[in-house]
Amino acid sequence: VLSHLKTITDPLLDPMQFAYRANRSTDDAVNMALHYILQHLESPNTYARILFVDFSSAFNTIIPDTLLSKLNQLAVPEHTCKWIISFLTDRKQQVKLGRITSDTCTISTGGPQG
């Protein structure tokens, strides 16, 4: 599924997006930003401002309807969208600690990891 999605979405993603992309790191993002800032500051009477944002817990906060909207904007095929949303919604979860297991609950946000 991942390779299928990458062929569809990679060409559409902003080249300045570094998070959750192969062969791109935080260091790459900082180096790119510094390059553009220093290049800009070579012009007289200029200044630069920069904002770094860390969207932590991205996989824990996936909202399926929002993801579906984004996938549709990226022209991901409908059957692929349905599969992904089915995978992310109405998942059963329970916790086991020693011999005690919690009741099952249904979750429809976030994504399974690990």
Tab-separated table of N, CA and C in Angstrom:
chain	number	residue	atom	x	y	z
A	1	VAL	N	0.833	-1.185	0.000
A	1	VAL	CA	0.000	0.000	0.000
A	1	VAL	C	0.880	1.252	0.000
A	2	LEU	N	1.948	1.222	0.812
A	2	LEU	CA	2.814	2.397	0.913
A	2	LEU	C	3.446	2.752	-0.425
A	3	SER	N	3.973	1.767	-1.128
A	3	SER	CA	4.606	2.073	-2.418
A	3	SER	C	3.580	2.601	-3.414
A	4	HIS	N	2.369	2.067	-3.358
A	4	HIS	CA	1.291	2.542	-4.235
A	4	HIS	C	0.972	4.009	-3.930
A	5	LEU	N	0.842	4.342	-2.640
A	5	LEU	CA	0.545	5.723	-2.254
A	5	LEU	C	1.677	6.671	-2.617
A	6	LYS	N	2.911	6.214	-2.444
A	6	LYS	CA	4.050	7.080	-2.760
A	6	LYS	C	4.080	7.448	-4.240
A	7	THR	N	3.758	6.502	-5.110
A	7	THR	CA	3.773	6.822	-6.544
A	7	THR	C	2.726	7.881	-6.879
A	8	ILE	N	1.640	7.898	-6.116
A	8	ILE	CA	0.580	8.877	-6.358
A	8	ILE	C	0.920	10.221	-5.717
A	9	THR	N	1.351	10.192	-4.459
A	9	THR	CA	1.455	11.430	-3.689
A	9	THR	C	2.814	12.118	-3.740
A	10	ASP	N	3.910	11.371	-3.851
A	10	ASP	CA	5.236	12.007	-3.795
A	10	ASP	C	5.406	13.159	-4.785
A	11	PRO	N	4.977	13.000	-6.037
A	11	PRO	CA	5.150	14.128	-6.963
A	11	PRO	C	4.306	15.355	-6.596
A	12	LEU	N	3.280	15.167	-5.771
A	12	LEU	CA	2.377	16.263	-5.426
A	12	LEU	C	2.761	16.980	-4.138
A	13	LEU	N	3.632	16.367	-3.339
A	13	LEU	CA	3.997	16.966	-2.056
A	13	LEU	C	4.970	18.115	-2.246
A	14	ASP	N	4.868	19.080	-1.372
A	14	ASP	CA	5.759	20.236	-1.394
A	14	ASP	C	7.191	19.769	-1.174
A	15	PRO	N	8.119	20.195	-2.027
A	15	PRO	CA	9.513	19.778	-1.851
A	15	PRO	C	10.116	20.260	-0.533
A	16	MET	N	9.469	21.219	0.118
A	16	MET	CA	9.962	21.716	1.399
A	16	MET	C	9.403	20.928	2.586
A	17	GLN	N	8.624	19.890	2.320
A	17	GLN	CA	8.137	19.046	3.416
A	17	GLN	C	9.193	17.997	3.724
A	18	PHE	N	9.620	17.947	4.959
A	18	PHE	CA	10.658	17.009	5.365
A	18	PHE	C	10.126	15.912	6.278
A	19	ALA	N	9.067	16.187	6.999
A	19	ALA	CA	8.543	15.199	7.946
A	19	ALA	C	7.884	14.035	7.222
A	20	TYR	N	8.100	12.855	7.758
A	20	TYR	CA	7.445	11.632	7.285
A	20	TYR	C	7.735	11.329	5.823
A	21	ARG	N	8.952	11.694	5.389
A	21	ARG	CA	9.372	11.390	4.024
A	21	ARG	C	10.736	10.728	4.074
A	22	ALA	N	10.927	9.753	3.218
A	22	ALA	CA	12.185	9.010	3.189
A	22	ALA	C	13.341	9.922	2.801
A	23	ASN	N	14.479	9.668	3.391
A	23	ASN	CA	15.726	10.372	3.088
A	23	ASN	C	15.657	11.875	3.354
A	24	ARG	N	14.824	12.285	4.285
A	24	ARG	CA	14.728	13.690	4.680
A	24	ARG	C	14.687	13.736	6.199
A	25	SER	N	15.507	14.596	6.765
A	25	SER	CA	15.603	14.645	8.221
A	25	SER	C	15.391	16.066	8.726
A	26	THR	N	15.340	16.193	10.035
A	26	THR	CA	15.265	17.509	10.659
A	26	THR	C	16.487	18.333	10.288
A	27	ASP	N	17.649	17.681	10.272
A	27	ASP	CA	18.877	18.386	9.875
A	27	ASP	C	18.760	18.944	8.461
A	28	ASP	N	18.184	18.167	7.553
A	28	ASP	CA	17.991	18.645	6.179
A	28	ASP	C	17.097	19.880	6.155
A	29	ALA	N	16.030	19.854	6.940
A	29	ALA	CA	15.108	20.993	6.983
A	29	ALA	C	15.805	22.243	7.507
A	30	VAL	N	16.577	22.100	8.574
A	30	VAL	CA	17.286	23.246	9.148
A	30	VAL	C	18.331	23.771	8.168
A	31	ASN	N	19.083	22.870	7.549
A	31	ASN	CA	20.097	23.298	6.575
A	31	ASN	C	19.481	24.028	5.392
A	32	MET	N	18.358	23.539	4.898
A	32	MET	CA	17.676	24.194	3.779
A	32	MET	C	17.205	25.584	4.198
A	33	ALA	N	16.609	25.678	5.386
A	33	ALA	CA	16.141	26.976	5.876
A	33	ALA	C	17.297	27.954	6.023
A	34	LEU	N	18.391	27.506	6.601
A	34	LEU	CA	19.560	28.379	6.756
A	34	LEU	C	20.110	28.823	5.409
A	35	HIS	N	20.126	27.916	4.453
A	35	HIS	CA	20.604	28.268	3.113
A	35	HIS	C	19.775	29.418	2.535
A	36	TYR	N	18.445	29.270	2.582
A	36	TYR	CA	17.581	30.311	2.022
A	36	TYR	C	17.696	31.624	2.799
A	37	ILE	N	17.793	31.540	4.110
A	37	ILE	CA	17.921	32.756	4.920
A	37	ILE	C	19.223	33.480	4.613
A	38	LEU	N	20.326	32.750	4.621
A	38	LEU	CA	21.625	33.378	4.361
A	38	LEU	C	21.686	33.963	2.954
A	39	GLN	N	21.092	33.262	1.998
A	39	GLN	CA	21.045	33.770	0.623
A	39	GLN	C	20.244	35.075	0.580
A	40	HIS	N	19.124	35.104	1.282
A	40	HIS	CA	18.276	36.297	1.323
A	40	HIS	C	18.991	37.461	2.013
A	41	LEU	N	19.715	37.180	3.082
A	41	LEU	CA	20.374	38.230	3.863
A	41	LEU	C	21.576	38.840	3.155
A	42	GLU	N	21.993	38.257	2.054
A	42	GLU	CA	23.086	38.855	1.282
A	42	GLU	C	22.649	40.155	0.614
A	43	SER	N	21.360	40.321	0.408
A	43	SER	CA	20.840	41.571	-0.159
A	43	SER	C	20.841	42.635	0.932
A	44	PRO	N	21.142	43.885	0.559
A	44	PRO	CA	21.187	44.952	1.570
A	44	PRO	C	19.801	45.255	2.140
A	45	ASN	N	19.789	45.705	3.383
A	45	ASN	CA	18.569	46.146	4.070
A	45	ASN	C	17.474	45.074	4.124
A	46	THR	N	17.863	43.859	4.356
A	46	THR	CA	16.871	42.784	4.463
A	46	THR	C	16.935	42.157	5.847
A	47	TYR	N	15.892	41.472	6.185
A	47	TYR	CA	15.858	40.710	7.432
A	47	TYR	C	15.098	39.422	7.162
A	48	ALA	N	15.156	38.514	8.090
A	48	ALA	CA	14.467	37.233	7.917
A	48	ALA	C	13.824	36.820	9.229
A	49	ARG	N	12.701	36.171	9.108
A	49	ARG	CA	12.016	35.560	10.244
A	49	ARG	C	11.800	34.099	9.888
A	50	ILE	N	11.815	33.280	10.884
A	50	ILE	CA	11.619	31.855	10.617
A	50	ILE	C	10.776	31.250	11.730
A	51	LEU	N	9.946	30.313	11.362
A	51	LEU	CA	9.099	29.606	12.312
A	51	LEU	C	9.274	28.116	12.064
A	52	PHE	N	9.691	27.404	13.079
A	52	PHE	CA	9.779	25.950	12.996
A	52	PHE	C	8.605	25.371	13.771
A	53	VAL	N	7.909	24.424	13.179
A	53	VAL	CA	6.760	23.800	13.825
A	53	VAL	C	7.000	22.301	13.888
A	54	ASP	N	6.787	21.735	15.043
A	54	ASP	CA	6.922	20.294	15.226
A	54	ASP	C	5.539	19.730	15.511
A	55	PHE	N	4.991	19.032	14.545
A	55	PHE	CA	3.685	18.406	14.720
A	55	PHE	C	3.898	17.025	15.334
A	56	SER	N	4.100	17.007	16.635
A	56	SER	CA	4.374	15.736	17.295
A	56	SER	C	3.089	14.931	17.434
A	57	SER	N	3.271	13.654	17.614
A	57	SER	CA	2.159	12.709	17.767
A	57	SER	C	1.255	12.676	16.543
A	58	ALA	N	1.818	12.882	15.381
A	58	ALA	CA	0.999	12.931	14.163
A	58	ALA	C	0.202	11.646	13.962
A	59	PHE	N	0.813	10.504	14.213
A	59	PHE	CA	0.105	9.244	13.979
A	59	PHE	C	-0.959	8.984	15.038
A	60	ASN	N	-0.801	9.576	16.211
A	60	ASN	CA	-1.790	9.386	17.273
A	60	ASN	C	-3.006	10.277	17.107
A	61	THR	N	-2.919	11.256	16.237
A	61	THR	CA	-3.999	12.239	16.122
A	61	THR	C	-4.652	12.257	14.741
A	62	ILE	N	-4.478	11.201	13.967
A	62	ILE	CA	-5.105	11.137	12.642
A	62	ILE	C	-6.622	11.144	12.803
A	63	ILE	N	-7.275	12.030	12.085
A	63	ILE	CA	-8.739	12.064	12.036
A	63	ILE	C	-9.127	11.551	10.651
A	64	PRO	N	-9.753	10.372	10.572
A	64	PRO	CA	-10.013	9.751	9.271
A	64	PRO	C	-10.713	10.650	8.259
A	65	ASP	N	-11.721	11.418	8.676
A	65	ASP	CA	-12.425	12.285	7.720
A	65	ASP	C	-11.503	13.357	7.141
A	66	THR	N	-10.624	13.901	7.977
A	66	THR	CA	-9.667	14.903	7.504
A	66	THR	C	-8.671	14.267	6.549
A	67	LEU	N	-8.191	13.079	6.895
A	67	LEU	CA	-7.271	12.360	6.021
A	67	LEU	C	-7.934	12.054	4.683
A	68	LEU	N	-9.179	11.615	4.708
A	68	LEU	CA	-9.904	11.314	3.472
A	68	LEU	C	-9.990	12.544	2.580
A	69	SER	N	-10.266	13.688	3.166
A	69	SER	CA	-10.326	14.929	2.402
A	69	SER	C	-8.986	15.218	1.729
A	70	LYS	N	-7.893	15.048	2.472
A	70	LYS	CA	-6.554	15.290	1.913
A	70	LYS	C	-6.237	14.287	0.808
A	71	LEU	N	-6.587	13.029	1.017
A	71	LEU	CA	-6.333	12.010	-0.009
A	71	LEU	C	-7.113	12.313	-1.281
A	72	ASN	N	-8.344	12.780	-1.125
A	72	ASN	CA	-9.141	13.163	-2.294
A	72	ASN	C	-8.506	14.336	-3.032
A	73	GLN	N	-7.977	15.316	-2.280
A	73	GLN	CA	-7.294	16.451	-2.905
A	73	GLN	C	-6.072	15.997	-3.694
A	74	LEU	N	-5.423	14.929	-3.230
A	74	LEU	CA	-4.239	14.401	-3.912
A	74	LEU	C	-4.600	13.418	-5.021
A	75	ALA	N	-5.898	13.245	-5.272
A	75	ALA	CA	-6.400	12.363	-6.333
A	75	ALA	C	-6.017	10.903	-6.115
A	76	VAL	N	-5.992	10.489	-4.848
A	76	VAL	CA	-5.770	9.075	-4.542
A	76	VAL	C	-7.029	8.328	-4.967
A	77	PRO	N	-6.887	7.198	-5.659
A	77	PRO	CA	-8.062	6.462	-6.142
A	77	PRO	C	-9.039	6.119	-5.009
A	78	GLU	N	-10.316	6.124	-5.349
A	78	GLU	CA	-11.366	5.924	-4.350
A	78	GLU	C	-11.215	4.598	-3.608
A	79	HIS	N	-10.872	3.523	-4.329
A	79	HIS	CA	-10.751	2.222	-3.666
A	79	HIS	C	-9.615	2.219	-2.642
A	80	THR	N	-8.555	2.956	-2.923
A	80	THR	CA	-7.448	3.063	-1.969
A	80	THR	C	-7.886	3.873	-0.754
A	81	CYS	N	-8.607	4.960	-0.987
A	81	CYS	CA	-9.121	5.776	0.124
A	81	CYS	C	-10.031	4.946	1.030
A	82	LYS	N	-10.915	4.172	0.430
A	82	LYS	CA	-11.840	3.352	1.221
A	82	LYS	C	-11.078	2.344	2.072
A	83	TRP	N	-10.040	1.744	1.504
A	83	TRP	CA	-9.249	0.763	2.245
A	83	TRP	C	-8.575	1.420	3.443
A	84	ILE	N	-7.975	2.583	3.228
A	84	ILE	CA	-7.275	3.288	4.306
A	84	ILE	C	-8.243	3.691	5.410
A	85	ILE	N	-9.382	4.246	5.043
A	85	ILE	CA	-10.358	4.681	6.044
A	85	ILE	C	-10.915	3.478	6.801
A	86	SER	N	-11.153	2.384	6.103
A	86	SER	CA	-11.611	1.160	6.760
A	86	SER	C	-10.577	0.668	7.768
A	87	PHE	N	-9.314	0.778	7.410
A	87	PHE	CA	-8.216	0.358	8.287
A	87	PHE	C	-8.133	1.223	9.543
A	88	LEU	N	-8.474	2.499	9.416
A	88	LEU	CA	-8.309	3.446	10.523
A	88	LEU	C	-9.536	3.602	11.418
A	89	THR	N	-10.697	3.153	10.982
A	89	THR	CA	-11.912	3.399	11.761
A	89	THR	C	-12.425	2.127	12.423
A	90	ASP	N	-13.107	2.338	13.523
A	90	ASP	CA	-13.755	1.250	14.269
A	90	ASP	C	-12.802	0.113	14.627
A	91	ARG	N	-11.578	0.491	15.045
A	91	ARG	CA	-10.613	-0.521	15.482
A	91	ARG	C	-10.898	-0.892	16.932
A	92	LYS	N	-10.757	-2.161	17.242
A	92	LYS	CA	-10.959	-2.647	18.607
A	92	LYS	C	-9.629	-2.586	19.347
A	93	GLN	N	-9.715	-2.203	20.615
A	93	GLN	CA	-8.500	-2.074	21.415
A	93	GLN	C	-8.787	-2.506	22.844
A	94	GLN	N	-7.813	-3.170	23.450
A	94	GLN	CA	-7.889	-3.468	24.867
A	94	GLN	C	-6.475	-3.502	25.428
A	95	VAL	N	-6.383	-3.369	26.723
A	95	VAL	CA	-5.090	-3.318	27.394
A	95	VAL	C	-4.984	-4.510	28.331
A	96	LYS	N	-3.809	-5.131	28.322
A	96	LYS	CA	-3.575	-6.256	29.224
A	96	LYS	C	-2.396	-5.915	30.121
A	97	LEU	N	-2.603	-6.071	31.425
A	97	LEU	CA	-1.555	-5.829	32.406
A	97	LEU	C	-1.528	-7.041	33.329
A	98	GLY	N	-0.484	-7.833	33.190
A	98	GLY	CA	-0.433	-9.079	33.947
A	98	GLY	C	-1.542	-9.999	33.495
A	99	ARG	N	-2.378	-10.406	34.451
A	99	ARG	CA	-3.495	-11.313	34.125
A	99	ARG	C	-4.802	-10.566	33.881
A	100	ILE	N	-4.758	-9.272	34.013
A	100	ILE	CA	-5.982	-8.472	33.881
A	100	ILE	C	-6.048	-7.859	32.487
A	101	THR	N	-7.192	-8.034	31.834
A	101	THR	CA	-7.428	-7.462	30.510
A	101	THR	C	-8.621	-6.520	30.594
A	102	SER	N	-8.463	-5.343	30.045
A	102	SER	CA	-9.546	-4.353	30.079
A	102	SER	C	-10.674	-4.769	29.152
A	103	ASP	N	-11.787	-4.086	29.299
A	103	ASP	CA	-12.872	-4.254	28.337
A	103	ASP	C	-12.399	-3.752	26.981
A	104	THR	N	-13.008	-4.246	25.938
A	104	THR	CA	-12.687	-3.795	24.587
A	104	THR	C	-13.362	-2.455	24.338
A	105	CYS	N	-12.629	-1.552	23.712
A	105	CYS	CA	-13.233	-0.287	23.297
A	105	CYS	C	-12.927	-0.078	21.813
A	106	THR	N	-13.753	0.711	21.185
A	106	THR	CA	-13.603	1.001	19.767
A	106	THR	C	-13.010	2.389	19.615
A	107	ILE	N	-11.980	2.495	18.781
A	107	ILE	CA	-11.364	3.798	18.533
A	107	ILE	C	-11.391	4.099	17.039
A	108	SER	N	-11.528	5.359	16.726
A	108	SER	CA	-11.583	5.783	15.322
A	108	SER	C	-10.719	7.006	15.063
A	109	THR	N	-9.732	7.222	15.909
A	109	THR	CA	-8.738	8.261	15.641
A	109	THR	C	-7.366	7.642	15.805
A	110	GLY	N	-6.377	8.298	15.253
A	110	GLY	CA	-5.025	7.768	15.327
A	110	GLY	C	-4.839	6.608	14.372
A	111	GLY	N	-3.620	6.140	14.318
A	111	GLY	CA	-3.306	5.015	13.451
A	111	GLY	C	-2.496	3.987	14.201
A	112	PRO	N	-2.702	2.711	13.881
A	112	PRO	CA	-1.914	1.673	14.542
A	112	PRO	C	-0.435	1.842	14.217
A	113	GLN	N	0.401	1.557	15.186
A	113	GLN	CA	1.846	1.704	15.004
A	113	GLN	C	2.549	0.460	15.522
A	114	GLY	N	3.756	0.264	15.008
A	114	GLY	CA	4.563	-0.834	15.517
A	114	GLY	C	4.453	-2.068	14.678
